mmCIF file as gemmi writes it, N, C-alpha and C atoms, coordinates in Angstrom:
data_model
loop_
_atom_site.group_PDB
_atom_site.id
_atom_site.type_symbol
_atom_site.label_atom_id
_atom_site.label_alt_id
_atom_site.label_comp_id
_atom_site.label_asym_id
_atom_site.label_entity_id
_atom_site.label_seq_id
_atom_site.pdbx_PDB_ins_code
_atom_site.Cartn_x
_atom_site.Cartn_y
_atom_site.Cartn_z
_atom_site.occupancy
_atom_site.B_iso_or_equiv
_atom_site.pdbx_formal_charge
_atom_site.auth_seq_id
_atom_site.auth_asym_id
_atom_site.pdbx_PDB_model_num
ATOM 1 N N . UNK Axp A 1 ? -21.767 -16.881 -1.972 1 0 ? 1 A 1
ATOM 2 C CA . UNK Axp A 1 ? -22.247 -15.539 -1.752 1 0 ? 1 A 1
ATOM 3 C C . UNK Axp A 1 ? -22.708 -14.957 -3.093 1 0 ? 1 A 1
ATOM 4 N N . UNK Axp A 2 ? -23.892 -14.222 -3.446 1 0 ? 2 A 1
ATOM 5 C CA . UNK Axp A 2 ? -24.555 -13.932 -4.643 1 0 ? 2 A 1
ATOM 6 C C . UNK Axp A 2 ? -24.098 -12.278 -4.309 1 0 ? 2 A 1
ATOM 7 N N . UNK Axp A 3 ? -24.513 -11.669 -5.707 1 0 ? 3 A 1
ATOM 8 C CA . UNK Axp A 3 ? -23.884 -10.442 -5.885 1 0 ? 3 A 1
ATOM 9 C C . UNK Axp A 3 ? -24.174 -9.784 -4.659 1 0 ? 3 A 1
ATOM 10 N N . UNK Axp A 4 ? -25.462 -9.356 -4.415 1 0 ? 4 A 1
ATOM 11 C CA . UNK Axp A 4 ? -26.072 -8.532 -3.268 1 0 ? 4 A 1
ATOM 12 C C . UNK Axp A 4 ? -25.655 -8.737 -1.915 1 0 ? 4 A 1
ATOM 13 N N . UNK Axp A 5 ? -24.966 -9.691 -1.731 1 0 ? 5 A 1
ATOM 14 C CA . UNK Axp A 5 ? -23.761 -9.801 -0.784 1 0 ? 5 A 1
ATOM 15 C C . UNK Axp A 5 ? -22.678 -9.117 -0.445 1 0 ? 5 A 1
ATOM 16 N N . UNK Axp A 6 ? -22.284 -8.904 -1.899 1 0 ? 6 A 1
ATOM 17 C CA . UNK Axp A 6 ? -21.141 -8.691 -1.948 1 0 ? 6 A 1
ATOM 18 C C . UNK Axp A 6 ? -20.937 -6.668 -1.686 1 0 ? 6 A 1
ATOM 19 N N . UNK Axp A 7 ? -20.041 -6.419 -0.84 1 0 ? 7 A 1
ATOM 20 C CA . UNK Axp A 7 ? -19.921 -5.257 -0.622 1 0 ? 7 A 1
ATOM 21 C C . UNK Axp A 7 ? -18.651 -4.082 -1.429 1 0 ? 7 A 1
ATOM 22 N N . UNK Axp A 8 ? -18.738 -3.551 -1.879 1 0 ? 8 A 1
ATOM 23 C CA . UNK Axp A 8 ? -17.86 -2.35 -2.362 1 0 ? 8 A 1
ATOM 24 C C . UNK Axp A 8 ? -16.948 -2.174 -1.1 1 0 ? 8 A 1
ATOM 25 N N . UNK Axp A 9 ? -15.724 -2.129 -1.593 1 0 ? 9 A 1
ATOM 26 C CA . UNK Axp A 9 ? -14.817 -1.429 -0.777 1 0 ? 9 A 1
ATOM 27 C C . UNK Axp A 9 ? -14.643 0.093 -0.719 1 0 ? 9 A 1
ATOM 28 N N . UNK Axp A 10 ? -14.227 0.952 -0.068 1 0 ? 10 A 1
ATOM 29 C CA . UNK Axp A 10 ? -13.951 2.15 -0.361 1 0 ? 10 A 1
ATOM 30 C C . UNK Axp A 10 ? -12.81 2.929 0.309 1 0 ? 10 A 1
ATOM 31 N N . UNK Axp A 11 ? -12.536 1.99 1.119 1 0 ? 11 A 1
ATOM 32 C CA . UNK Axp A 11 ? -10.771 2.233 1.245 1 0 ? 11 A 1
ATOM 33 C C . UNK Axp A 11 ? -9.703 1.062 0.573 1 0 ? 11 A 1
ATOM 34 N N . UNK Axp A 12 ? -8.506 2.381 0.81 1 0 ? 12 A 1
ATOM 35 C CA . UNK Axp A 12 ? -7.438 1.108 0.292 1 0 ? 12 A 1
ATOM 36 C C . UNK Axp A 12 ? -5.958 1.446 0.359 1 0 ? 12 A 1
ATOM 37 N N . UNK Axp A 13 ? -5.202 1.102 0.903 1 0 ? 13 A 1
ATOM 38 C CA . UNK Axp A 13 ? -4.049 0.863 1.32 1 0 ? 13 A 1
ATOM 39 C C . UNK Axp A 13 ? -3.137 1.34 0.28 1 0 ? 13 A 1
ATOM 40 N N . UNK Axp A 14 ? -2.478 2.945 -0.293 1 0 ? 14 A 1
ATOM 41 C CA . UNK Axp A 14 ? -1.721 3.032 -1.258 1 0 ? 14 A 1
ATOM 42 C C . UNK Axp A 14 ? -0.256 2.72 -1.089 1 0 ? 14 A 1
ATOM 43 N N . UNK Axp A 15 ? 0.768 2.011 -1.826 1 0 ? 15 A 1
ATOM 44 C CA . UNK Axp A 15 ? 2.494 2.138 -1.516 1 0 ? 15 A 1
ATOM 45 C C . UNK Axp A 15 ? 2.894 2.875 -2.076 1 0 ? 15 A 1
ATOM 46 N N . UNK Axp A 16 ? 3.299 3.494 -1.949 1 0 ? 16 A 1
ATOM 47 C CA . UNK Axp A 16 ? 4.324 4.847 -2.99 1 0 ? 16 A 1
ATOM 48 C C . UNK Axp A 16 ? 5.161 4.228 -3.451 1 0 ? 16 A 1
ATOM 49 N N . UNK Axp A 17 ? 5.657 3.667 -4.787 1 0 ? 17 A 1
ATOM 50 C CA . UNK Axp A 17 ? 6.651 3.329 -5.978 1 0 ? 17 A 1
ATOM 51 C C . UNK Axp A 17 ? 7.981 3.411 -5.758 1 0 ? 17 A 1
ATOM 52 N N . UNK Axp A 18 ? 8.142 5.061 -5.216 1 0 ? 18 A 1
ATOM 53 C CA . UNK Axp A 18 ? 8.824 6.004 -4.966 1 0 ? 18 A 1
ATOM 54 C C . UNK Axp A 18 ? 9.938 6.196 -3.693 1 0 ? 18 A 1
ATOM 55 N N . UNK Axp A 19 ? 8.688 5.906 -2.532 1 0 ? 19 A 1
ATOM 56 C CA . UNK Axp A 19 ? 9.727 5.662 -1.1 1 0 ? 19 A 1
ATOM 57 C C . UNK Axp A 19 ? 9.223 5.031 -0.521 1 0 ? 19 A 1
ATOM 58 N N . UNK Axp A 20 ? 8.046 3.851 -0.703 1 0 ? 20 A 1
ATOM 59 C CA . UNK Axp A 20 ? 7.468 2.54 0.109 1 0 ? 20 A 1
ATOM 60 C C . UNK Axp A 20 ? 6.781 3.215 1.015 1 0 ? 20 A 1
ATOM 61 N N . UNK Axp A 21 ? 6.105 4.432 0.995 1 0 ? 21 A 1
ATOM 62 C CA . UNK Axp A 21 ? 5.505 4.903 2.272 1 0 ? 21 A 1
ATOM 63 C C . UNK Axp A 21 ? 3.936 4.403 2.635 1 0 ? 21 A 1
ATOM 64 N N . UNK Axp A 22 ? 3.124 3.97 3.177 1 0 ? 22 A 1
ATOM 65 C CA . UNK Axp A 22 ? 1.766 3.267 2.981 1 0 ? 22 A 1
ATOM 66 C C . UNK Axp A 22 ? 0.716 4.119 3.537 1 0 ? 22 A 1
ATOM 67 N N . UNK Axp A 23 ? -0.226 4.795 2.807 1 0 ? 23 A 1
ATOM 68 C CA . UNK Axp A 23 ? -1.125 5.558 3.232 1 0 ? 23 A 1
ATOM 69 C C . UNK Axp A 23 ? -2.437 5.029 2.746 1 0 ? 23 A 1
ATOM 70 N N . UNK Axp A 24 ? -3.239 4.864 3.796 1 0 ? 24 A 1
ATOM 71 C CA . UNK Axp A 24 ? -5.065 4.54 3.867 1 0 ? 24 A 1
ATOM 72 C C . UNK Axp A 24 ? -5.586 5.423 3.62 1 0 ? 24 A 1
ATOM 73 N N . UNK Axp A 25 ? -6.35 5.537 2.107 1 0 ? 25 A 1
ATOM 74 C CA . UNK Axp A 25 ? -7.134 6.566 1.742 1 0 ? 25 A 1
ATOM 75 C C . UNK Axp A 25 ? -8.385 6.198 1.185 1 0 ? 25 A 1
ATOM 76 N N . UNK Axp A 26 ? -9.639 6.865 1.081 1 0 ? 26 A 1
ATOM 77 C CA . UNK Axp A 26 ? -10.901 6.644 0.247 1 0 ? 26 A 1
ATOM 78 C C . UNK Axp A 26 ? -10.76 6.681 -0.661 1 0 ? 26 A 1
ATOM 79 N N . UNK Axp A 27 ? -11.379 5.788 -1.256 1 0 ? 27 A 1
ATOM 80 C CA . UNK Axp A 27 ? -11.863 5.985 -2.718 1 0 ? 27 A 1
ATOM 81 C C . UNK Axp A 27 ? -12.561 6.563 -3.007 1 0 ? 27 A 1
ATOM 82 N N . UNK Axp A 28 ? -12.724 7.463 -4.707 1 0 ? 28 A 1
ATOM 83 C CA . UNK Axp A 28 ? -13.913 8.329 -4.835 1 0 ? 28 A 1
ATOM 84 C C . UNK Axp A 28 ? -15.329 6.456 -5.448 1 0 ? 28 A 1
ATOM 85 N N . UNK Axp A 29 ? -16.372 7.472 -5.757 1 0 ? 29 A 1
ATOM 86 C CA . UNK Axp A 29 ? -17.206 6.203 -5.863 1 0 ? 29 A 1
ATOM 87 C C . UNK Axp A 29 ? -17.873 6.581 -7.392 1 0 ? 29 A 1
ATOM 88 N N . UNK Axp A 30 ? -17.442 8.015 -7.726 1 0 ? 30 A 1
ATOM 89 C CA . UNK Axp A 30 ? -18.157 8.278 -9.078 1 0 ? 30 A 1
ATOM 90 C C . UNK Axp A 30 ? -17.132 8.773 -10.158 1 0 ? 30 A 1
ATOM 91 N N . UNK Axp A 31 ? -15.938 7.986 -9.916 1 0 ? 31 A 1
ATOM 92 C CA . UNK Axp A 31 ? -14.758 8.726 -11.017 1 0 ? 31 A 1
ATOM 93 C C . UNK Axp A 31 ? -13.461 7.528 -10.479 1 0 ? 31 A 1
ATOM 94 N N . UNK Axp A 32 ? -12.805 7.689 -11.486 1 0 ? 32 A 1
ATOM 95 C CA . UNK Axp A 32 ? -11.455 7.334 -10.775 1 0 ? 32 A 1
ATOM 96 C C . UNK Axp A 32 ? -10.884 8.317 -10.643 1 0 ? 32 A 1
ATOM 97 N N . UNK Axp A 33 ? -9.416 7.833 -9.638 1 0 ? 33 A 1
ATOM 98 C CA . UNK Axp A 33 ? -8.676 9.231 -9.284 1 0 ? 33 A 1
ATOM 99 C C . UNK Axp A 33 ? -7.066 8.837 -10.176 1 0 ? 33 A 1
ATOM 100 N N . UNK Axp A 34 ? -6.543 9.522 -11.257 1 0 ? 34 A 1
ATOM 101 C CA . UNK Axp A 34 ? -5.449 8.986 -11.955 1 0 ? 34 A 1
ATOM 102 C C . UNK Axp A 34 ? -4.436 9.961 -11.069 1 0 ? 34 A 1
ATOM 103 N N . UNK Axp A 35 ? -4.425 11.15 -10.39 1 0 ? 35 A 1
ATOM 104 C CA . UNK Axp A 35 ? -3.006 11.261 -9.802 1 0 ? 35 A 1
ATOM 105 C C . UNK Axp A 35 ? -3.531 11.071 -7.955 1 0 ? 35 A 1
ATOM 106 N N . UNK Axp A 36 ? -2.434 10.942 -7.485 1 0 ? 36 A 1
ATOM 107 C CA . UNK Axp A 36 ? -1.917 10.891 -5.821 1 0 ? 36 A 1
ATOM 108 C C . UNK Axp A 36 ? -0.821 11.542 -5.447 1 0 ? 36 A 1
ATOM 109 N N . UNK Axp A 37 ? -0.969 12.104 -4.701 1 0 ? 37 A 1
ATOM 110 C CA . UNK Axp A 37 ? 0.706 13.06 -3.502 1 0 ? 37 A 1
ATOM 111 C C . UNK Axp A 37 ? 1.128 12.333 -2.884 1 0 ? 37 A 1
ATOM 112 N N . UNK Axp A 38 ? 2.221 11.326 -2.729 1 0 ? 38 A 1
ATOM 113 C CA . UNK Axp A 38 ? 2.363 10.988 -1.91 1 0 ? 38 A 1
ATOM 114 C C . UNK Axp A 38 ? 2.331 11.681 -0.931 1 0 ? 38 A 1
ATOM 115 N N . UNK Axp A 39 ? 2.484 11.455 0.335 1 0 ? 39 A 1
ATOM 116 C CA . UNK Axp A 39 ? 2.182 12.483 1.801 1 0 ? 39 A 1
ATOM 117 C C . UNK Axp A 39 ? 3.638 12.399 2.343 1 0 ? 39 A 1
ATOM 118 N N . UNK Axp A 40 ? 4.17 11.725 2.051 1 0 ? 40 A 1
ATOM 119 C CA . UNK Axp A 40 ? 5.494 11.118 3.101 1 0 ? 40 A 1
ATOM 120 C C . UNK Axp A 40 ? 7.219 11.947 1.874 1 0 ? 40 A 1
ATOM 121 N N . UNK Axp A 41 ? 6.508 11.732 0.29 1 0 ? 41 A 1
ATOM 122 C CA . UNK Axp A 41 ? 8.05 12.428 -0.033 1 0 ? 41 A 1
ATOM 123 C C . UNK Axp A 41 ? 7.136 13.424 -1.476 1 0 ? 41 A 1
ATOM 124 N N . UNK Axp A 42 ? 6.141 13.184 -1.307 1 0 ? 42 A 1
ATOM 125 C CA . UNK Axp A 42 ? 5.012 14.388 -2.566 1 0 ? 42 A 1
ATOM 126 C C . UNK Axp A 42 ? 5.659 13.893 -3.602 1 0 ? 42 A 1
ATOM 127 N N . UNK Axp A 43 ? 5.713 13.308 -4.026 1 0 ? 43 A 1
ATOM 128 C CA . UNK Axp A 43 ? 5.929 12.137 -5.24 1 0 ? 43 A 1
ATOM 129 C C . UNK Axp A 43 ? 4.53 12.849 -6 1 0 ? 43 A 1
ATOM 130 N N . UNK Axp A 44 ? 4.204 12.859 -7.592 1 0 ? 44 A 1
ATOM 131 C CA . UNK Axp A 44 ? 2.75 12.851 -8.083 1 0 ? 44 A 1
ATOM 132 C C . UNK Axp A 44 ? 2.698 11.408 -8.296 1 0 ? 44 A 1
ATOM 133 N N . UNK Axp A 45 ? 1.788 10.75 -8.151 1 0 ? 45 A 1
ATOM 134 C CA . UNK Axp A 45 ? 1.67 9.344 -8.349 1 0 ? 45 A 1
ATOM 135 C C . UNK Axp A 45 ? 0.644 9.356 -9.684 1 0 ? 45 A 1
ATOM 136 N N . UNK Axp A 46 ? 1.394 8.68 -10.759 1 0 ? 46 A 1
ATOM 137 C CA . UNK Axp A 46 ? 0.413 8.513 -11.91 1 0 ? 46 A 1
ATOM 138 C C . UNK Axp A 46 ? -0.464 6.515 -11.911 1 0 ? 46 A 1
ATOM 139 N N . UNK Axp A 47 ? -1.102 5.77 -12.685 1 0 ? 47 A 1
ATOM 140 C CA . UNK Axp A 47 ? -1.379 4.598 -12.44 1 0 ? 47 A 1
ATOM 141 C C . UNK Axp A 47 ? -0.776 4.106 -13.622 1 0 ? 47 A 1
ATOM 142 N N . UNK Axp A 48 ? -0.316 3.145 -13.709 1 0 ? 48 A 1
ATOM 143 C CA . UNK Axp A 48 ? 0.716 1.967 -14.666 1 0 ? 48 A 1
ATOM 144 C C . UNK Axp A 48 ? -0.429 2.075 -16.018 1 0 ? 48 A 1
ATOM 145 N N . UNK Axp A 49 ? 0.857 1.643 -16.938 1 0 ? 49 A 1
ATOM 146 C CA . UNK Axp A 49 ? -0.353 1.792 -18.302 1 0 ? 49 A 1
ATOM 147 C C . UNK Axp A 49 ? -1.074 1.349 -18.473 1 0 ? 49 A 1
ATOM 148 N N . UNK Axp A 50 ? -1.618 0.498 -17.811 1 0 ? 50 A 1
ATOM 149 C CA . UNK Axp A 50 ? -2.528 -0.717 -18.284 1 0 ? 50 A 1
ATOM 150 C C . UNK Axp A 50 ? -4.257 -0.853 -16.987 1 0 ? 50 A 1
ATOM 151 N N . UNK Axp A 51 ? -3.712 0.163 -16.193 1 0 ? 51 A 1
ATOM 152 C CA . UNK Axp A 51 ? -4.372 0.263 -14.97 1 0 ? 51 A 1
ATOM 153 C C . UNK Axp A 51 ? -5.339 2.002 -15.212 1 0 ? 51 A 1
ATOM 154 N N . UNK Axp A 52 ? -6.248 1.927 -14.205 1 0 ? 52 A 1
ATOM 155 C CA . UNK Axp A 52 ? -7.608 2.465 -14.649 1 0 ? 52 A 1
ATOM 156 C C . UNK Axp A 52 ? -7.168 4.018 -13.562 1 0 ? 52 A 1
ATOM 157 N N . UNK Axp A 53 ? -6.648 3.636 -12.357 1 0 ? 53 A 1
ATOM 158 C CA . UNK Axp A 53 ? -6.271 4.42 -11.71 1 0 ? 53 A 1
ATOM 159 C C . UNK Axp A 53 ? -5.005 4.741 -10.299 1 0 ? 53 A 1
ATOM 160 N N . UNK Axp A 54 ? -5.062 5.166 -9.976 1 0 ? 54 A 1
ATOM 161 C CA . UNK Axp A 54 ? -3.846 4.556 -8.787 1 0 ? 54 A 1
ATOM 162 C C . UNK Axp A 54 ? -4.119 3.624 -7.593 1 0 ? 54 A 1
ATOM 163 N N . UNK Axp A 55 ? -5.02 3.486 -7.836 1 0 ? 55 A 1
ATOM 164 C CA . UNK Axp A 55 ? -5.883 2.298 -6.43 1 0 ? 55 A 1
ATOM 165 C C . UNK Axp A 55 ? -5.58 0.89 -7.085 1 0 ? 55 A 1
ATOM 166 N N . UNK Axp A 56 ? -6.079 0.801 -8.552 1 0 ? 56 A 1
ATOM 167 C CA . UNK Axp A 56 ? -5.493 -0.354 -9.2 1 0 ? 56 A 1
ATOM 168 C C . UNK Axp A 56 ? -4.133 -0.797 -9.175 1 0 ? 56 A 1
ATOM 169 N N . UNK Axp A 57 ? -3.436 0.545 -9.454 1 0 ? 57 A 1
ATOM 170 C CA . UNK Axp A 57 ? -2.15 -0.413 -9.468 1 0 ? 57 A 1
ATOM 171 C C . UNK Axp A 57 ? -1.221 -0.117 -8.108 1 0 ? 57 A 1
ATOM 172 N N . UNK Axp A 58 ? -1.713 0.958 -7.036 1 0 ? 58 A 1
ATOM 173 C CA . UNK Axp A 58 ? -0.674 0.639 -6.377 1 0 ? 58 A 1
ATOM 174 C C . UNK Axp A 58 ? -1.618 0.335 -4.317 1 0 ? 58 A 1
ATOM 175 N N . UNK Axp A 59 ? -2.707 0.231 -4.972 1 0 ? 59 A 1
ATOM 176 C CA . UNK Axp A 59 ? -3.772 -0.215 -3.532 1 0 ? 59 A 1
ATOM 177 C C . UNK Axp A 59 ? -3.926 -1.264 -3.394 1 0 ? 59 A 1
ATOM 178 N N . UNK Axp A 60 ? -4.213 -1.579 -1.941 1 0 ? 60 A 1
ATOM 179 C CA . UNK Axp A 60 ? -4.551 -3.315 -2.041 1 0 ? 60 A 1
ATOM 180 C C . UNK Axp A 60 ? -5.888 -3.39 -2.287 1 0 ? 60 A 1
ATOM 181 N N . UNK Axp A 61 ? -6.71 -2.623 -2.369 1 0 ? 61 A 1
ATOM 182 C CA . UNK Axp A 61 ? -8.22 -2.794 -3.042 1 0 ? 61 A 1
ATOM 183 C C . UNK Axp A 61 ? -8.182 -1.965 -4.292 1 0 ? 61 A 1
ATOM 184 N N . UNK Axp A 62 ? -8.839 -1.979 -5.426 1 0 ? 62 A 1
ATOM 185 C CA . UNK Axp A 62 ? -8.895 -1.856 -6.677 1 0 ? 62 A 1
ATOM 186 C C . UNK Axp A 62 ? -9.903 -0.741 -6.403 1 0 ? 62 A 1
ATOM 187 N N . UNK Axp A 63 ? -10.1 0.129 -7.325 1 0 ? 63 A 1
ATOM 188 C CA . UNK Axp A 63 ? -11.273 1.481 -6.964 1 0 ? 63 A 1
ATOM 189 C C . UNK Axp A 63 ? -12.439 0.454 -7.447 1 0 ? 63 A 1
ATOM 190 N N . UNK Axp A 64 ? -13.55 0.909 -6.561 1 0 ? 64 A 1
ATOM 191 C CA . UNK Axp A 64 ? -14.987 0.86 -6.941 1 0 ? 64 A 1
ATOM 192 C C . UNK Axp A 64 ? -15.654 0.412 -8.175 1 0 ? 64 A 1
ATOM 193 N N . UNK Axp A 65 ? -15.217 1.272 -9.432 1 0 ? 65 A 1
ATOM 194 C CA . UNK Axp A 65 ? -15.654 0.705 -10.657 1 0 ? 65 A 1
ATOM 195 C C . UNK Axp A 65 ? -15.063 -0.742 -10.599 1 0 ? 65 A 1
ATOM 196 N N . UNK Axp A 66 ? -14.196 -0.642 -10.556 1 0 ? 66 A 1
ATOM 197 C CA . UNK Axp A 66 ? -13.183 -2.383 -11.098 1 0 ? 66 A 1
ATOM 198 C C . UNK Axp A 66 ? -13.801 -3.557 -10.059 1 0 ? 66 A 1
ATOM 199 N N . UNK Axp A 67 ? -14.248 -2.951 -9.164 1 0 ? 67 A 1
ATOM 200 C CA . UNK Axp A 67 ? -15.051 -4.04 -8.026 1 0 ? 67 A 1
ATOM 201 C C . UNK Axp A 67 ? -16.128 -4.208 -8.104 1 0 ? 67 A 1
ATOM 202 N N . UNK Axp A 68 ? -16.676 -3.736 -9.185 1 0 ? 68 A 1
ATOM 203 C CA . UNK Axp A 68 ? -18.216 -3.621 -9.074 1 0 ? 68 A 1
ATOM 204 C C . UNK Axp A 68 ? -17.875 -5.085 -10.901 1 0 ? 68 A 1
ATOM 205 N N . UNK Axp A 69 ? -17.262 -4.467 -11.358 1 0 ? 69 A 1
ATOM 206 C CA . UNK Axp A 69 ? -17.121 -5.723 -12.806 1 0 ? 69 A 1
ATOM 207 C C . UNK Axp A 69 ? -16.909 -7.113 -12.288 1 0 ? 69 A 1
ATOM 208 N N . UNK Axp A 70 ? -16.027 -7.141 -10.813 1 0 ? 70 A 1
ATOM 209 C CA . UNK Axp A 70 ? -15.569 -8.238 -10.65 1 0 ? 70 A 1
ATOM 210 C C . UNK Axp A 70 ? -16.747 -9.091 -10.004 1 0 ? 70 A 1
ATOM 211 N N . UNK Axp A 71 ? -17.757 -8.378 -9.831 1 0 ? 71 A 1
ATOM 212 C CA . UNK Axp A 71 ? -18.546 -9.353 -9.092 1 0 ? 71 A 1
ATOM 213 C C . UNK Axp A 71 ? -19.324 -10.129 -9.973 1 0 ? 71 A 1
């Protein structure tokens, strides 16, 4: 499959750190997003040091920018 194949995700599956709660949310497509609420215990969710935003480190899809390098 060549790049132009390949599609952007824009959802992604977050876990809360905090109380394992799993919420499906969008991604933005022109920023990353560094905090999250959890919904289930309002946790602020920050992203691990080494990670770009909270989709990176706690989504099963990576935000947009980071998917767009990987291709």
């Amino acid at each position: 499959m060549n790049k132009r194949d390949q599609q952007i995700e824009l959802q992604s599956t977050i876990i809360c750190p905090e109380c394992g709660y799993e919420s499906k949310e969008r991604m933005l497509t022109d920023s990353c997003q560094y905090f999250w609420a959890c919904p289930n215990c309002s946790k602020i969710i920050k992203p691990k040091k080494e990670d770009c935003c909270v989709f990176c480190s706690y989504g099963d899809n990576p935000c947009p920018s980071v998917q767009k390098h990987s291709f």
